[in-house]
Short mmCIF file of C-alpha atoms in Angstrom, two decimals:
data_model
loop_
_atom_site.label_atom_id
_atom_site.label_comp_id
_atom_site.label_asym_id
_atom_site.label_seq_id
_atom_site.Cartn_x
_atom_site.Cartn_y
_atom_site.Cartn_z
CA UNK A 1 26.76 22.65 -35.15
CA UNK A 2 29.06 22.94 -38.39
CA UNK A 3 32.52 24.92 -38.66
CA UNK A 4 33.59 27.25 -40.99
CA UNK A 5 35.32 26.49 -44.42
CA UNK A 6 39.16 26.35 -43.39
CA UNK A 7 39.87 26.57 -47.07
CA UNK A 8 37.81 29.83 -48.48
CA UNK A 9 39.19 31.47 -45.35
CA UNK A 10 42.44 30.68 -46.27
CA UNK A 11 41.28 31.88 -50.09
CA UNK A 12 40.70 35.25 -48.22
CA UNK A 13 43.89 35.59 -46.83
CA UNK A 14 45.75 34.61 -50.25
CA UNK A 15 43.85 36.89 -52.18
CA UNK A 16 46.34 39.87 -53.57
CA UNK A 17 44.35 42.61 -51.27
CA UNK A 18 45.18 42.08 -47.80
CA UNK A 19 42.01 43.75 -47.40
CA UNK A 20 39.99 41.40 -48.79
CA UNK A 21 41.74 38.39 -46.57
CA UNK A 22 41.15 40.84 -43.33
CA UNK A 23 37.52 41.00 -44.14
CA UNK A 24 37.18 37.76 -44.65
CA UNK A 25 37.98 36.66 -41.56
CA UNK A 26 36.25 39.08 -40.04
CA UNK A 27 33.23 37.72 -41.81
CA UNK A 28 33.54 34.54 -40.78
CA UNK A 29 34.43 35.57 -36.94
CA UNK A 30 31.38 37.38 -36.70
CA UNK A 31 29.80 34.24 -37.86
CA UNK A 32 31.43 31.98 -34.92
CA UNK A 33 30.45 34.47 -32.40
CA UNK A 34 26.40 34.23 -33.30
CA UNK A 35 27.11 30.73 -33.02
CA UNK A 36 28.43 30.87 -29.73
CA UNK A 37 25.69 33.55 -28.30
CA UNK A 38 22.93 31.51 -29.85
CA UNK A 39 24.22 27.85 -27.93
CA UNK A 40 25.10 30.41 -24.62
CA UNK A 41 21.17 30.74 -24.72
CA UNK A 42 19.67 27.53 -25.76
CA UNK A 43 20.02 24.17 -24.67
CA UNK A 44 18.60 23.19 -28.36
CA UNK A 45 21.62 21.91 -30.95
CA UNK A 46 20.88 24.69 -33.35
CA UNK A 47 22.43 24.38 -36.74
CA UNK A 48 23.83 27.23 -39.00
CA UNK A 49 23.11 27.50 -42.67
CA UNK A 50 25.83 28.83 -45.13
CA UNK A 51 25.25 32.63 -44.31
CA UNK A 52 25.44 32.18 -40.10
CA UNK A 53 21.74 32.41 -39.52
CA UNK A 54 20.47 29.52 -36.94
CA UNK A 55 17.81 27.19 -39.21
CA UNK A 56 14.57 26.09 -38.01
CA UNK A 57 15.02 23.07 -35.29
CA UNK A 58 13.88 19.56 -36.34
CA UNK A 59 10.31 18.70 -34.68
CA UNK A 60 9.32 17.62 -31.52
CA UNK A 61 6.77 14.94 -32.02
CA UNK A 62 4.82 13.78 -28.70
CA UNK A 63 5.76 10.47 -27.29
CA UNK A 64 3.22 7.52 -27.90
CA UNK A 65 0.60 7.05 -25.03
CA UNK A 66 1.46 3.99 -22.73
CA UNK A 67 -0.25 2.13 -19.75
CA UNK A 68 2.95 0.79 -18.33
CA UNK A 69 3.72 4.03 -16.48
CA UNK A 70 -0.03 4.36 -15.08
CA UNK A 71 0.22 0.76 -14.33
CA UNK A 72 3.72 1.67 -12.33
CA UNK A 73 1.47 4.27 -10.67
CA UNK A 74 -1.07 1.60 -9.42
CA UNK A 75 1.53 -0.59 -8.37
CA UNK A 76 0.16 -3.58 -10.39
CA UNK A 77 3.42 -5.29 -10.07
CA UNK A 78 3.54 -5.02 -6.35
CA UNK A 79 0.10 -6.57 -5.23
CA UNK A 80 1.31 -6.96 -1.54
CA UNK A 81 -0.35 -3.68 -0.77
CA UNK A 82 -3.16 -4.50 -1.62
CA UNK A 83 -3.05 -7.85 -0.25
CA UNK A 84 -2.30 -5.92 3.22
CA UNK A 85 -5.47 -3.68 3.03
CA UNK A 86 -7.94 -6.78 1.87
CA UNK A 87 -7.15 -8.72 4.88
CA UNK A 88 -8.25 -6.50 7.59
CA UNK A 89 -11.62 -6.92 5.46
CA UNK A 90 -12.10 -10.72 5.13
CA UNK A 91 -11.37 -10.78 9.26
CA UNK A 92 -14.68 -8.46 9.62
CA UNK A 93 -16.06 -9.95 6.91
CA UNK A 94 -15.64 -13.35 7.86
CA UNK A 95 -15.98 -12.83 11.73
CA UNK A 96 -19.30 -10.54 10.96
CA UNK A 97 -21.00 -13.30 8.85
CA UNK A 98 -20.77 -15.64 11.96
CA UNK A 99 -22.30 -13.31 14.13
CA UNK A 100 -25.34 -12.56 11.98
CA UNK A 101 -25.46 -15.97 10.87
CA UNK A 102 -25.22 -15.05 7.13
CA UNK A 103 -25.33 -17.81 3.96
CA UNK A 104 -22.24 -18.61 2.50
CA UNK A 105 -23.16 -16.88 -0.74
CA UNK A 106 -23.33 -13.52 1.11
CA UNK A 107 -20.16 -14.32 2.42
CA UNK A 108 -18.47 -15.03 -0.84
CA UNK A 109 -20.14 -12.52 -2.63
CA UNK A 110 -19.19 -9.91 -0.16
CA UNK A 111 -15.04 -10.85 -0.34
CA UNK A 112 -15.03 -10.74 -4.19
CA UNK A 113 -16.26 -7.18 -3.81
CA UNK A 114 -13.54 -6.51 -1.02
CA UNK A 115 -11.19 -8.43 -3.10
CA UNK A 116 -11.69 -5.86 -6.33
CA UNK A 117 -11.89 -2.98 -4.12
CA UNK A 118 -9.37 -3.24 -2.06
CA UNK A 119 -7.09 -3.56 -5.48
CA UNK A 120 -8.71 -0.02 -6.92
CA UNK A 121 -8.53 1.63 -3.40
CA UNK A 122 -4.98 0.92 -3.29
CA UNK A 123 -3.50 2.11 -6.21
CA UNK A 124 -6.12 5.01 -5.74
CA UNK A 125 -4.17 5.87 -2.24
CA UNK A 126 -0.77 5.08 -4.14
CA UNK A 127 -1.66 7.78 -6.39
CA UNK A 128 -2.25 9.97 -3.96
CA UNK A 129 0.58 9.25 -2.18
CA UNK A 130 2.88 10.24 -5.37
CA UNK A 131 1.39 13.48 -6.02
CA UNK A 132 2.06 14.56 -2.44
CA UNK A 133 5.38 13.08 -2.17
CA UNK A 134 7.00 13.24 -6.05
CA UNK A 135 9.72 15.74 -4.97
CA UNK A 136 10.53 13.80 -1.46
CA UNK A 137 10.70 11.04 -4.56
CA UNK A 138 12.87 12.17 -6.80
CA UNK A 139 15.28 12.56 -3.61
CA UNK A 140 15.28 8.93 -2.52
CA UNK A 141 16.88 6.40 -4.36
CA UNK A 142 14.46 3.56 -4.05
CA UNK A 143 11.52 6.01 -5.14
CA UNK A 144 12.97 8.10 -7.96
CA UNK A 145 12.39 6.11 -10.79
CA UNK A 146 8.07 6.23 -9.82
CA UNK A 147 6.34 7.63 -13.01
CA UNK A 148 5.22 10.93 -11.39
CA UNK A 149 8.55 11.69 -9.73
CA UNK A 150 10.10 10.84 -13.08
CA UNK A 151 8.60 13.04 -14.87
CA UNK A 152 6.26 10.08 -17.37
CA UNK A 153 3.31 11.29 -15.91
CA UNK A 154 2.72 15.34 -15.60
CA UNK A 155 -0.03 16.13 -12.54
CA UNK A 156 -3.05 16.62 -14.69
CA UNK A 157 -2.63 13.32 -16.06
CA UNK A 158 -2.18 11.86 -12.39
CA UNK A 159 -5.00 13.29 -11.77
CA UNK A 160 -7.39 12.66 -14.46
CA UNK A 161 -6.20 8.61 -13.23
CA UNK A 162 -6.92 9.59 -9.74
CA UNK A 163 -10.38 10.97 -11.06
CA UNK A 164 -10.73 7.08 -12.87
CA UNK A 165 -9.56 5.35 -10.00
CA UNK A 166 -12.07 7.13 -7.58
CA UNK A 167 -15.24 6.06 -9.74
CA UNK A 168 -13.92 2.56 -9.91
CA UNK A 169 -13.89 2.43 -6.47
CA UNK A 170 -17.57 4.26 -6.04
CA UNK A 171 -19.18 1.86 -8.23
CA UNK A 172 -18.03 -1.32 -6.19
CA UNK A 173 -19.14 0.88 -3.34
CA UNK A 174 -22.93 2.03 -4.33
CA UNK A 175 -23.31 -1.91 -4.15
CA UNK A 176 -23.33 -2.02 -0.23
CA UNK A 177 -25.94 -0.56 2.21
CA UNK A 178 -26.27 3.02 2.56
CA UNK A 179 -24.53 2.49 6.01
CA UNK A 180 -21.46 1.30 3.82
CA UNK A 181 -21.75 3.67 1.86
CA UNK A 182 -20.84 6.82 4.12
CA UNK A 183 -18.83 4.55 6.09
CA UNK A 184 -16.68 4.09 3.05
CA UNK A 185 -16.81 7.72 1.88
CA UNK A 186 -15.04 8.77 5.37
CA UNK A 187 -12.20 6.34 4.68
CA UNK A 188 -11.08 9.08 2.24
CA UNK A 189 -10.16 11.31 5.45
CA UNK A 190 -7.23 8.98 6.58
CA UNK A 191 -6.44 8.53 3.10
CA UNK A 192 -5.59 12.05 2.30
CA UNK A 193 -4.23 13.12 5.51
CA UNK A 194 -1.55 9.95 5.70
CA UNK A 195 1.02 11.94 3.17
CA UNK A 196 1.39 14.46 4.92
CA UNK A 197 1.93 13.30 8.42
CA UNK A 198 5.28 12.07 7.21
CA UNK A 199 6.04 16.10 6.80
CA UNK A 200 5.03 16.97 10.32
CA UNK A 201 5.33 14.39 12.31
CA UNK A 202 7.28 11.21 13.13
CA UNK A 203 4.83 8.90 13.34
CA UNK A 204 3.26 8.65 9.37
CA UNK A 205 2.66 4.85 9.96
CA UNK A 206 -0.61 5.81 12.75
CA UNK A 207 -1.94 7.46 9.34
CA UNK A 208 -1.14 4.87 7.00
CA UNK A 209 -2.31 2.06 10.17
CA UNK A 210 -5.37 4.08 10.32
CA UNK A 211 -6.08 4.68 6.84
CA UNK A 212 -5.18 0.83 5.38
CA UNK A 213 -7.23 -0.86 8.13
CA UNK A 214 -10.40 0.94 7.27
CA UNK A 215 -11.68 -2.20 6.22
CA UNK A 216 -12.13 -4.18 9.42
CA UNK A 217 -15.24 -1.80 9.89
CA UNK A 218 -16.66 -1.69 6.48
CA UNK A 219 -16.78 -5.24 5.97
CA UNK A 220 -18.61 -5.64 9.28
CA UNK A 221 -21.24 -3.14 7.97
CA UNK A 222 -21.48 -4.65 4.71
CA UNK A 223 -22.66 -8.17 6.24
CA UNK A 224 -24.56 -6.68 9.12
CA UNK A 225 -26.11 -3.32 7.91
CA UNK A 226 -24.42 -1.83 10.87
CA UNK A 227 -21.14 -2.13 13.04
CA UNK A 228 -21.31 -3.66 16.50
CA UNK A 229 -18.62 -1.38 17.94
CA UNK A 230 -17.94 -4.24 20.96
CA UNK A 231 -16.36 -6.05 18.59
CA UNK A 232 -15.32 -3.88 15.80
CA UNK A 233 -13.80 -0.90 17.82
CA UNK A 234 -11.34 -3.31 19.19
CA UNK A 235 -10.80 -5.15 15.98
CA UNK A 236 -10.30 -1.53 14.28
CA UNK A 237 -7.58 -1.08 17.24
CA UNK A 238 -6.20 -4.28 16.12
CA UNK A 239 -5.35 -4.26 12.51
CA UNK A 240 -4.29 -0.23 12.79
CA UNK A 241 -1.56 -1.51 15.39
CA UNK A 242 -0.81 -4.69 13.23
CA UNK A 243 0.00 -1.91 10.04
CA UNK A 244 2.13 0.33 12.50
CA UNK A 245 4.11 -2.53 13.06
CA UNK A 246 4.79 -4.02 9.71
CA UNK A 247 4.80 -0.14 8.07
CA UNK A 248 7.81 -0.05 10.75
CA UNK A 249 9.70 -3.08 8.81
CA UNK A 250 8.52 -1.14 6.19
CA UNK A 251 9.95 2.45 6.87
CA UNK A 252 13.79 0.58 7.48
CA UNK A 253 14.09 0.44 4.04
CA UNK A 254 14.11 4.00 3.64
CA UNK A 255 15.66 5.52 7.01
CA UNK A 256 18.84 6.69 5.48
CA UNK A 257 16.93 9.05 2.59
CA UNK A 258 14.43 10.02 4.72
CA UNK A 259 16.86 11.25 7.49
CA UNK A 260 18.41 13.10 4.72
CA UNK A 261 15.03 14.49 3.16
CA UNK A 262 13.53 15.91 7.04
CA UNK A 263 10.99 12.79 6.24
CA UNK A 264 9.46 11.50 9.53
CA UNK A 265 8.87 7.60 9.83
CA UNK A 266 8.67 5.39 13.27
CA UNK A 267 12.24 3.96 12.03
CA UNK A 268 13.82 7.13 12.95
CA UNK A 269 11.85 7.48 16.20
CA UNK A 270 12.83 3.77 17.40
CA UNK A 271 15.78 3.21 15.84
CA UNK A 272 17.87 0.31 15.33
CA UNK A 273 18.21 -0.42 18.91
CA UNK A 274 14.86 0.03 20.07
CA UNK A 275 13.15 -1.05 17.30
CA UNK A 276 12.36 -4.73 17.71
CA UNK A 277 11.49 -4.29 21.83
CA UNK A 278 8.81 -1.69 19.64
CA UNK A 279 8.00 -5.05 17.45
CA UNK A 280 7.17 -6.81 20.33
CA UNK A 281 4.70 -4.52 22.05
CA UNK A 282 2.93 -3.78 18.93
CA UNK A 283 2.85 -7.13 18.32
CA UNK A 284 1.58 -8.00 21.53
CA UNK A 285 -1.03 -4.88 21.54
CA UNK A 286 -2.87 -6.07 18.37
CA UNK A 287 -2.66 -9.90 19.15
CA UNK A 288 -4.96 -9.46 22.10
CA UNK A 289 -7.08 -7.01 20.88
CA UNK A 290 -7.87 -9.17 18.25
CA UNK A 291 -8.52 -12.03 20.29
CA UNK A 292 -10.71 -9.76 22.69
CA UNK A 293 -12.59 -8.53 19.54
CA UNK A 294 -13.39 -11.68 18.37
CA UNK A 295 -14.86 -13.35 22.11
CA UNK A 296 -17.06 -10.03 21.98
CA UNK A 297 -19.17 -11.42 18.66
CA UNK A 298 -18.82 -15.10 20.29
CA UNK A 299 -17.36 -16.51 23.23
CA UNK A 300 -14.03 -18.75 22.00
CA UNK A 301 -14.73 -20.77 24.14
CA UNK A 302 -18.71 -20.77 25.40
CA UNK A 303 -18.11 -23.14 28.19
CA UNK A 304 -15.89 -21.11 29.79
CA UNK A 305 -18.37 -17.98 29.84
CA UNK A 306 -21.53 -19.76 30.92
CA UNK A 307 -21.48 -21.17 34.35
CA UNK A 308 -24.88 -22.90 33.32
CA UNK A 309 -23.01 -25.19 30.88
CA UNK A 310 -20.78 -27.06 33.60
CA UNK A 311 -23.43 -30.25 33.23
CA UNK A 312 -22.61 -30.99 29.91
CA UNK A 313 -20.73 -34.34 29.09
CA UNK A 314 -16.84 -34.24 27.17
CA UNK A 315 -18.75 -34.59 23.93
CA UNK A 316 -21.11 -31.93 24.58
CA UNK A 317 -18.39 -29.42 24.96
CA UNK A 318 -16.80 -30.11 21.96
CA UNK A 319 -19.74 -30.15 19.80
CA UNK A 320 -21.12 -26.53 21.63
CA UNK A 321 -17.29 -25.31 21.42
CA UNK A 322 -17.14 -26.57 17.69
CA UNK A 323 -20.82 -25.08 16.80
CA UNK A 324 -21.00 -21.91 18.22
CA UNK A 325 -16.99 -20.72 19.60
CA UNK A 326 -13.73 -20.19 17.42
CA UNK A 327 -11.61 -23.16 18.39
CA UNK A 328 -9.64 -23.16 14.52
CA UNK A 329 -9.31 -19.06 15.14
CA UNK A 330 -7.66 -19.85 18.24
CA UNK A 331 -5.29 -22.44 16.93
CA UNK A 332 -4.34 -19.70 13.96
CA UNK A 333 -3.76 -17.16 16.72
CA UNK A 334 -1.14 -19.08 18.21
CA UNK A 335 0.21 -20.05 14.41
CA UNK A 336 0.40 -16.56 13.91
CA UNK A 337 2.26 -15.70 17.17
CA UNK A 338 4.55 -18.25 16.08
CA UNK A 339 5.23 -16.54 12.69
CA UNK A 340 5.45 -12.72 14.08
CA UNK A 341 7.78 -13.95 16.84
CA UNK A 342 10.06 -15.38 13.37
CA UNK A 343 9.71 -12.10 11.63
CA UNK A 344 10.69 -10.06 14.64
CA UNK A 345 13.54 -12.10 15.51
CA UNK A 346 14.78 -12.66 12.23
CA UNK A 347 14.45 -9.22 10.17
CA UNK A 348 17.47 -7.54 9.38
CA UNK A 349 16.82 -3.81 9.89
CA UNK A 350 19.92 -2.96 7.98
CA UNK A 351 19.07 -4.38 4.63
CA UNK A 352 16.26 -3.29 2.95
CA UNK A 353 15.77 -6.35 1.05
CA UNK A 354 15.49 -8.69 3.62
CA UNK A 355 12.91 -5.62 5.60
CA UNK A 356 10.84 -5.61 2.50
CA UNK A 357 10.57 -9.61 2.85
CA UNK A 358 9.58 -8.96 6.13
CA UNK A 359 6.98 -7.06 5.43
CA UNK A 360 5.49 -8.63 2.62
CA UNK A 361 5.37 -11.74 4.89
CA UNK A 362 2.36 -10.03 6.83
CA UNK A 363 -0.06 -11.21 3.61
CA UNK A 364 0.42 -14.60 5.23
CA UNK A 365 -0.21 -13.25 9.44
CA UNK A 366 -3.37 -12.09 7.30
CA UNK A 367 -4.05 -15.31 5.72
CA UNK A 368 -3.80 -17.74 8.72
CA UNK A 369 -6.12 -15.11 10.33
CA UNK A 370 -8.70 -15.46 7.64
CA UNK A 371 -8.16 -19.40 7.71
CA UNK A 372 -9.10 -19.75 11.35
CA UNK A 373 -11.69 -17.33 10.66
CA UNK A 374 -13.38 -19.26 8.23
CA UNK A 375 -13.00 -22.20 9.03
CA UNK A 376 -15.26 -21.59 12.54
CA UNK A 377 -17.90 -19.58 10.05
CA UNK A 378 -18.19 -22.58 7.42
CA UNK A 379 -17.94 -25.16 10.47
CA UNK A 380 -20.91 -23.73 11.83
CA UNK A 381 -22.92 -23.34 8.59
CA UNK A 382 -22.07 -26.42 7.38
CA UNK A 383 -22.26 -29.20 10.29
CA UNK A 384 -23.51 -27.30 13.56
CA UNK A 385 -27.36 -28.61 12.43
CA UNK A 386 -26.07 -32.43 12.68
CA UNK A 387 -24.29 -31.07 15.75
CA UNK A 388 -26.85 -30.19 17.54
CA UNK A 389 -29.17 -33.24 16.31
CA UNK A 390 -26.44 -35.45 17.31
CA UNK A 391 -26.32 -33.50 21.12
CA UNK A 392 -30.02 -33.81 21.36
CA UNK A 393 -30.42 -37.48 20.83
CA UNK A 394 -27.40 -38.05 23.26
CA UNK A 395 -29.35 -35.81 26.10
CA UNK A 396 -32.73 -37.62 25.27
CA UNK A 397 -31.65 -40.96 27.54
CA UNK A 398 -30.99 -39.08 30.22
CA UNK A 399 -33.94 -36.68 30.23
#
């Protein structure tokens, strides 16, 4: 905003009629005191022309589209979310294609299309999550900066994404059975309701457990045409525990903020103290439900569950155990007890850092999982024919 000529007031009050010098500052009073109403009023740096009246303001033009803060929205440069909801999928994928004996291209086929939806899904759900949550958001100092709470993107916009994200996903989806199909479409429940359990209750992480894990029963579908709830109720049971207990590491980053905000999270409920006996149980819980899941679609070890195979020779056991059982699942079990009992024991719940570590560790519980997995499926599909060729010609002597 410019100031008044110092000078042709002063001309005023030189001039031989003190009349003239009284009006003149007078004049340019007046002039300061539009000034002043107009700024009172706006938060816009209005500027005066010569004769006091506010000119025109310079204008706005609209900022220049950009993908970075949509790509911010989608967490694209955090992938260990979605990492996290794809491996519930390659267990039931994996585990499901052993127990209806499919090829290996179904198999591979099947996990690409997990793999790219389980990438859309996620930053769908992240989405979501930010609308419901951008003014718990702005509040918290690790969230604030996110594009919605932020301010780069308005709601309509969010949504309009949301609308993009949701086709995405839908077109990966129409390629599975019609069984999928609704089975998927019912994973939006969980989806939307997981926001706002962290408003009513303190226990958010049984939404997001519940809503992530969806997986372990669609991918059993998709390679089956159908779930075989023996085995995929309790794997279900398994991998929403397993995300109750890492979304626990998880919710320590935040427990400070959300005490602040009235946001609930299993952090609060637990504690510092209690937290990591909590660890343990969950730990525990979804361990041997996924062990029990997996000798419901095949024994782990058949010998053990068939009193009618206590003829067999040493070598027969191996090749029946190595053919038709899970002996590399059960060696990544105890790998993977091995790793959780490390996290739990070494996660410091008082710096978030080291609790987001923690918890982005999980992508590799999931990935010795998958390994063990796996490696029984393409054992069997690969040499259980020579197996059993070789076990035949052994018995023949003796018959």
């Amino acid at each position: 905003m410019t100031t008044f000529s110092i000078s042709r007031c002063a001309r005023g009050l030189r001039a031989p009629n003190t009349v003239n010098g009284t009006r003149a500052i007078r004049r340019y009073t007046d002039r300061i005191e539009i000034r002043h109403d107009i700024s009172r009023f706006s938060t816009t740096p209005y500027m005066l022309n010569k004769v006091g009246i506010p000119a025109t303001p310079p204008p706005q033009h609209p900022k220049p589209f950009s993908l970075r803060p949509y790509m911010e929205l989608a967490r694209v440069d955090r992938p260990i979310g979605s990492w996290l909801l794809f491996m519930p999928c390659t267990w039931s994928i994996t585990l499901a294609s052993q127990f209806a004996g499919a090829p290996i291209s179904t198999w591979l086929t099947n996990l690409a299309l997990f793999g790219a939806g389980s990438f859309i899904m996620r930053s769908a759900g992240c989405t979501i999550n930010d609308m419901w949550d951008a003014k718990i958001d702005a509040q918290v100092e690790r969230t604030k900066t996110r594009p919605i709470a932020s301010g780069e993107v308005s709601y309509p916009q969010a949504t309009v994404f949301l609308g993009l994200q949701l086709a995405a996903g839908l077109a990966i989806l129409v390629n599975l059975n019609t069984y999928s199909i609704v089975l998927g479409c019912a994973a939006l429940i969980p989806v939307t309701i997981y926001p706002l359990m962290k408003r009513y209750t303190n226990w958010p992480q049984i939404g997001m457990g519940l809503s992530f894990t969806w997986g372990s029963m669609l991918g059993w579908s998709a390679i089956a045409g159908s779930c075989y709830w023996p085995a995929v109720l309790p794997l279900y049971a398994s991998t929403t525990v397993w995300g109750i207990a890492y979304d626990t590491i998880y919710a320590h980053q935040d427990k400070i903020d959300d005490a602040r905000t009235h946001v609930g999270s299993t952090a609060q409920v637990f504690g510092d103290h209690y937290t990591k006996p909590a660890l343990v149980v969950f730990s525990a819980v979804w361990m041997a439900l996924l062990a029990y899941a997996v000798h419901n679609a095949s024994p782990l070890f058949p010998w053990l569950s068939d009193a009618e195979l206590g003829e067999l020779t040493w070598d027969q056991y191996i090749d029946l155990t190595l053919a038709t059982g899970h002996p590399f699942f059960c060696m990544a079990w105890l790998a993977t007890a091995a790793h959780v009992a490390w996290q739990i024991r070494t996660v410091n719940l008082n710096n978030p850092r080291d609790c987001f570590k923690k918890f982005a560790s999980n992508r590799t519980v999931g990935l010795i999982i998958f390994t063990g997995l796996a490696a029984d499926y393409l054992y069997e599909q690969k040499y259980a024919p020579y197996k059993h060729q070789r076990s035949a010609s052994r018995a023949a002597p003796h018959a």
